[in-house]
Amino acid sequence: MDSKKYFFLAWTEEQLNCDAAALLLYLSSFCSSLEEGPASLSAGTINKIAHLRKKLSLSVREFLPLVHTYSDILTDTDCRRALVFALGGNIHGIASLCEGRIPAWSN
């Protein structure tokens, strides 16, 4: 499923006040967007993840194990590292993680 579909499902869950479900879907949207390339990374998705993590009072230790990818290229650990970079505003960290592994990042 592409990142936009995950985002729409997450947004729908959030509107229904199902914050935990929304967070999981926003995380899926983020991980999916990594394979789609830099143009698919959304500050909106990253902000939603940060907001819901705080709203649900999840520590980083509780939060990062929730990150899973459905990718054949990136591992869960890769996606977690990319998310930590994204939440810290480190786009270069994300690029260095993805370049050479994902064609859309090598342009």
PDB file of C-alpha atoms in Angstrom:
ATOM      1  CA  MET A   1       0.000   0.000   0.000  1.00  0.00           C
ATOM      2  CA  ASP A   2       1.380   3.442  -0.767  1.00  0.00           C
ATOM      3  CA  SER A   3       2.071   6.073   1.859  1.00  0.00           C
ATOM      4  CA  LYS A   4      -0.896   8.260   0.873  1.00  0.00           C
ATOM      5  CA  LYS A   5      -3.353   5.429   1.507  1.00  0.00           C
ATOM      6  CA  TYR A   6      -1.835   4.749   4.927  1.00  0.00           C
ATOM      7  CA  PHE A   7      -1.992   8.479   5.676  1.00  0.00           C
ATOM      8  CA  PHE A   8      -5.684   8.670   4.740  1.00  0.00           C
ATOM      9  CA  LEU A   9      -6.504   5.642   6.899  1.00  0.00           C
ATOM     10  CA  ALA A  10      -4.519   7.172   9.777  1.00  0.00           C
ATOM     11  CA  TRP A  11      -6.273  10.509   9.413  1.00  0.00           C
ATOM     12  CA  THR A  12      -9.646   8.725   9.452  1.00  0.00           C
ATOM     13  CA  GLU A  13      -8.752   6.857  12.654  1.00  0.00           C
ATOM     14  CA  GLU A  14      -7.565  10.097  14.224  1.00  0.00           C
ATOM     15  CA  GLN A  15     -10.877  11.793  13.408  1.00  0.00           C
ATOM     16  CA  LEU A  16     -12.623   8.926  15.209  1.00  0.00           C
ATOM     17  CA  ASN A  17     -10.390   9.524  18.271  1.00  0.00           C
ATOM     18  CA  CYS A  18      -8.658   6.185  17.781  1.00  0.00           C
ATOM     19  CA  ASP A  19      -5.237   7.663  18.463  1.00  0.00           C
ATOM     20  CA  ALA A  20      -3.327   4.393  18.913  1.00  0.00           C
ATOM     21  CA  ALA A  21      -4.590   3.029  15.593  1.00  0.00           C
ATOM     22  CA  ALA A  22      -3.878   6.360  13.922  1.00  0.00           C
ATOM     23  CA  LEU A  23      -0.305   6.366  15.215  1.00  0.00           C
ATOM     24  CA  LEU A  24       0.366   2.874  13.861  1.00  0.00           C
ATOM     25  CA  LEU A  25      -0.988   3.863  10.452  1.00  0.00           C
ATOM     26  CA  TYR A  26       1.023   7.111  10.377  1.00  0.00           C
ATOM     27  CA  LEU A  27       4.108   5.021  11.160  1.00  0.00           C
ATOM     28  CA  SER A  28       3.245   2.741   8.226  1.00  0.00           C
ATOM     29  CA  SER A  29       2.812   5.802   6.032  1.00  0.00           C
ATOM     30  CA  PHE A  30       6.243   7.084   7.043  1.00  0.00           C
ATOM     31  CA  CYS A  31       7.996   3.757   6.436  1.00  0.00           C
ATOM     32  CA  SER A  32       6.244   3.335   3.100  1.00  0.00           C
ATOM     33  CA  SER A  33       7.228   6.851   2.027  1.00  0.00           C
ATOM     34  CA  LEU A  34      10.912   6.000   2.478  1.00  0.00           C
ATOM     35  CA  GLU A  35      10.731   3.566  -0.438  1.00  0.00           C
ATOM     36  CA  GLU A  36       8.856   6.078  -2.580  1.00  0.00           C
ATOM     37  CA  GLY A  37      11.701   8.599  -2.381  1.00  0.00           C
ATOM     38  CA  PRO A  38      12.415  11.989  -0.851  1.00  0.00           C
ATOM     39  CA  ALA A  39       9.474  13.685  -2.557  1.00  0.00           C
ATOM     40  CA  SER A  40       7.113  11.415  -0.609  1.00  0.00           C
ATOM     41  CA  LEU A  41       8.458  12.309   2.832  1.00  0.00           C
ATOM     42  CA  SER A  42       5.814  14.431   4.495  1.00  0.00           C
ATOM     43  CA  ALA A  43       6.415  16.895   7.303  1.00  0.00           C
ATOM     44  CA  GLY A  44       2.711  16.456   8.036  1.00  0.00           C
ATOM     45  CA  THR A  45       3.155  12.741   8.679  1.00  0.00           C
ATOM     46  CA  ILE A  46       6.206  13.346  10.853  1.00  0.00           C
ATOM     47  CA  ASN A  47       4.362  16.028  12.835  1.00  0.00           C
ATOM     48  CA  LYS A  48       1.333  13.750  13.309  1.00  0.00           C
ATOM     49  CA  ILE A  49       3.605  10.989  14.623  1.00  0.00           C
ATOM     50  CA  ALA A  50       5.303  13.357  17.074  1.00  0.00           C
ATOM     51  CA  HIS A  51       1.956  14.777  18.229  1.00  0.00           C
ATOM     52  CA  LEU A  52       0.320  11.385  18.799  1.00  0.00           C
ATOM     53  CA  ARG A  53       3.394   9.992  20.555  1.00  0.00           C
ATOM     54  CA  LYS A  54       3.187  12.862  23.028  1.00  0.00           C
ATOM     55  CA  LYS A  55      -0.598  12.633  23.315  1.00  0.00           C
ATOM     56  CA  LEU A  56      -0.363   8.921  24.112  1.00  0.00           C
ATOM     57  CA  SER A  57       2.495   9.625  26.562  1.00  0.00           C
ATOM     58  CA  LEU A  58       4.818   7.116  24.925  1.00  0.00           C
ATOM     59  CA  SER A  59       8.502   7.260  25.755  1.00  0.00           C
ATOM     60  CA  VAL A  60      11.013   6.662  22.982  1.00  0.00           C
ATOM     61  CA  ARG A  61      11.663   3.243  24.506  1.00  0.00           C
ATOM     62  CA  GLU A  62       7.952   2.363  24.244  1.00  0.00           C
ATOM     63  CA  PHE A  63       7.473   4.056  20.899  1.00  0.00           C
ATOM     64  CA  LEU A  64      10.255   2.755  18.642  1.00  0.00           C
ATOM     65  CA  PRO A  65       9.279  -0.943  18.865  1.00  0.00           C
ATOM     66  CA  LEU A  66       5.958   0.026  17.248  1.00  0.00           C
ATOM     67  CA  VAL A  67       7.779   0.913  14.015  1.00  0.00           C
ATOM     68  CA  HIS A  68       7.603  -1.898  11.454  1.00  0.00           C
ATOM     69  CA  THR A  69       8.181  -1.866   7.743  1.00  0.00           C
ATOM     70  CA  TYR A  70       6.652  -4.060   5.075  1.00  0.00           C
ATOM     71  CA  SER A  71       9.682  -3.456   2.888  1.00  0.00           C
ATOM     72  CA  ASP A  72      11.914  -5.996   1.209  1.00  0.00           C
ATOM     73  CA  ILE A  73      14.705  -3.409   1.215  1.00  0.00           C
ATOM     74  CA  LEU A  74      14.588  -1.649   4.576  1.00  0.00           C
ATOM     75  CA  THR A  75      14.573  -3.407   7.916  1.00  0.00           C
ATOM     76  CA  ASP A  76      12.555  -2.352  10.943  1.00  0.00           C
ATOM     77  CA  THR A  77      15.799  -0.979  12.399  1.00  0.00           C
ATOM     78  CA  ASP A  78      16.399   1.095   9.245  1.00  0.00           C
ATOM     79  CA  CYS A  79      12.902   2.537   9.454  1.00  0.00           C
ATOM     80  CA  ARG A  80      13.342   3.300  13.159  1.00  0.00           C
ATOM     81  CA  ARG A  81      16.652   5.064  12.483  1.00  0.00           C
ATOM     82  CA  ALA A  82      15.059   7.074   9.679  1.00  0.00           C
ATOM     83  CA  LEU A  83      12.200   8.079  11.968  1.00  0.00           C
ATOM     84  CA  VAL A  84      14.611   9.241  14.680  1.00  0.00           C
ATOM     85  CA  PHE A  85      16.412  11.289  12.004  1.00  0.00           C
ATOM     86  CA  ALA A  86      13.094  12.696  10.751  1.00  0.00           C
ATOM     87  CA  LEU A  87      11.842  13.653  14.205  1.00  0.00           C
ATOM     88  CA  GLY A  88      15.155  15.419  14.765  1.00  0.00           C
ATOM     89  CA  GLY A  89      14.952  17.217  11.413  1.00  0.00           C
ATOM     90  CA  ASN A  90      17.989  15.365  10.044  1.00  0.00           C
ATOM     91  CA  ILE A  91      17.077  14.869   6.382  1.00  0.00           C
ATOM     92  CA  HIS A  92      20.726  14.173   5.516  1.00  0.00           C
ATOM     93  CA  GLY A  93      20.651  11.214   7.916  1.00  0.00           C
ATOM     94  CA  ILE A  94      17.622   9.802   6.120  1.00  0.00           C
ATOM     95  CA  ALA A  95      19.241  10.355   2.730  1.00  0.00           C
ATOM     96  CA  SER A  96      22.474   8.630   3.782  1.00  0.00           C
ATOM     97  CA  LEU A  97      20.452   5.668   5.051  1.00  0.00           C
ATOM     98  CA  CYS A  98      18.429   5.336   1.827  1.00  0.00           C
ATOM     99  CA  GLU A  99      20.834   6.378  -0.956  1.00  0.00           C
ATOM    100  CA  GLY A 100      22.257   3.448  -2.859  1.00  0.00           C
ATOM    101  CA  ARG A 101      19.631   1.090  -1.450  1.00  0.00           C
ATOM    102  CA  ILE A 102      16.455   2.632  -2.801  1.00  0.00           C
ATOM    103  CA  PRO A 103      16.499   3.775  -6.443  1.00  0.00           C
ATOM    104  CA  ALA A 104      14.237   6.786  -5.824  1.00  0.00           C
ATOM    105  CA  TRP A 105      16.865   8.216  -3.433  1.00  0.00           C
ATOM    106  CA  SER A 106      19.749   7.817  -5.878  1.00  0.00           C
ATOM    107  CA  ASN A 107      18.597  10.368  -8.456  1.00  0.00           C
TER     108      ASN A 107
END
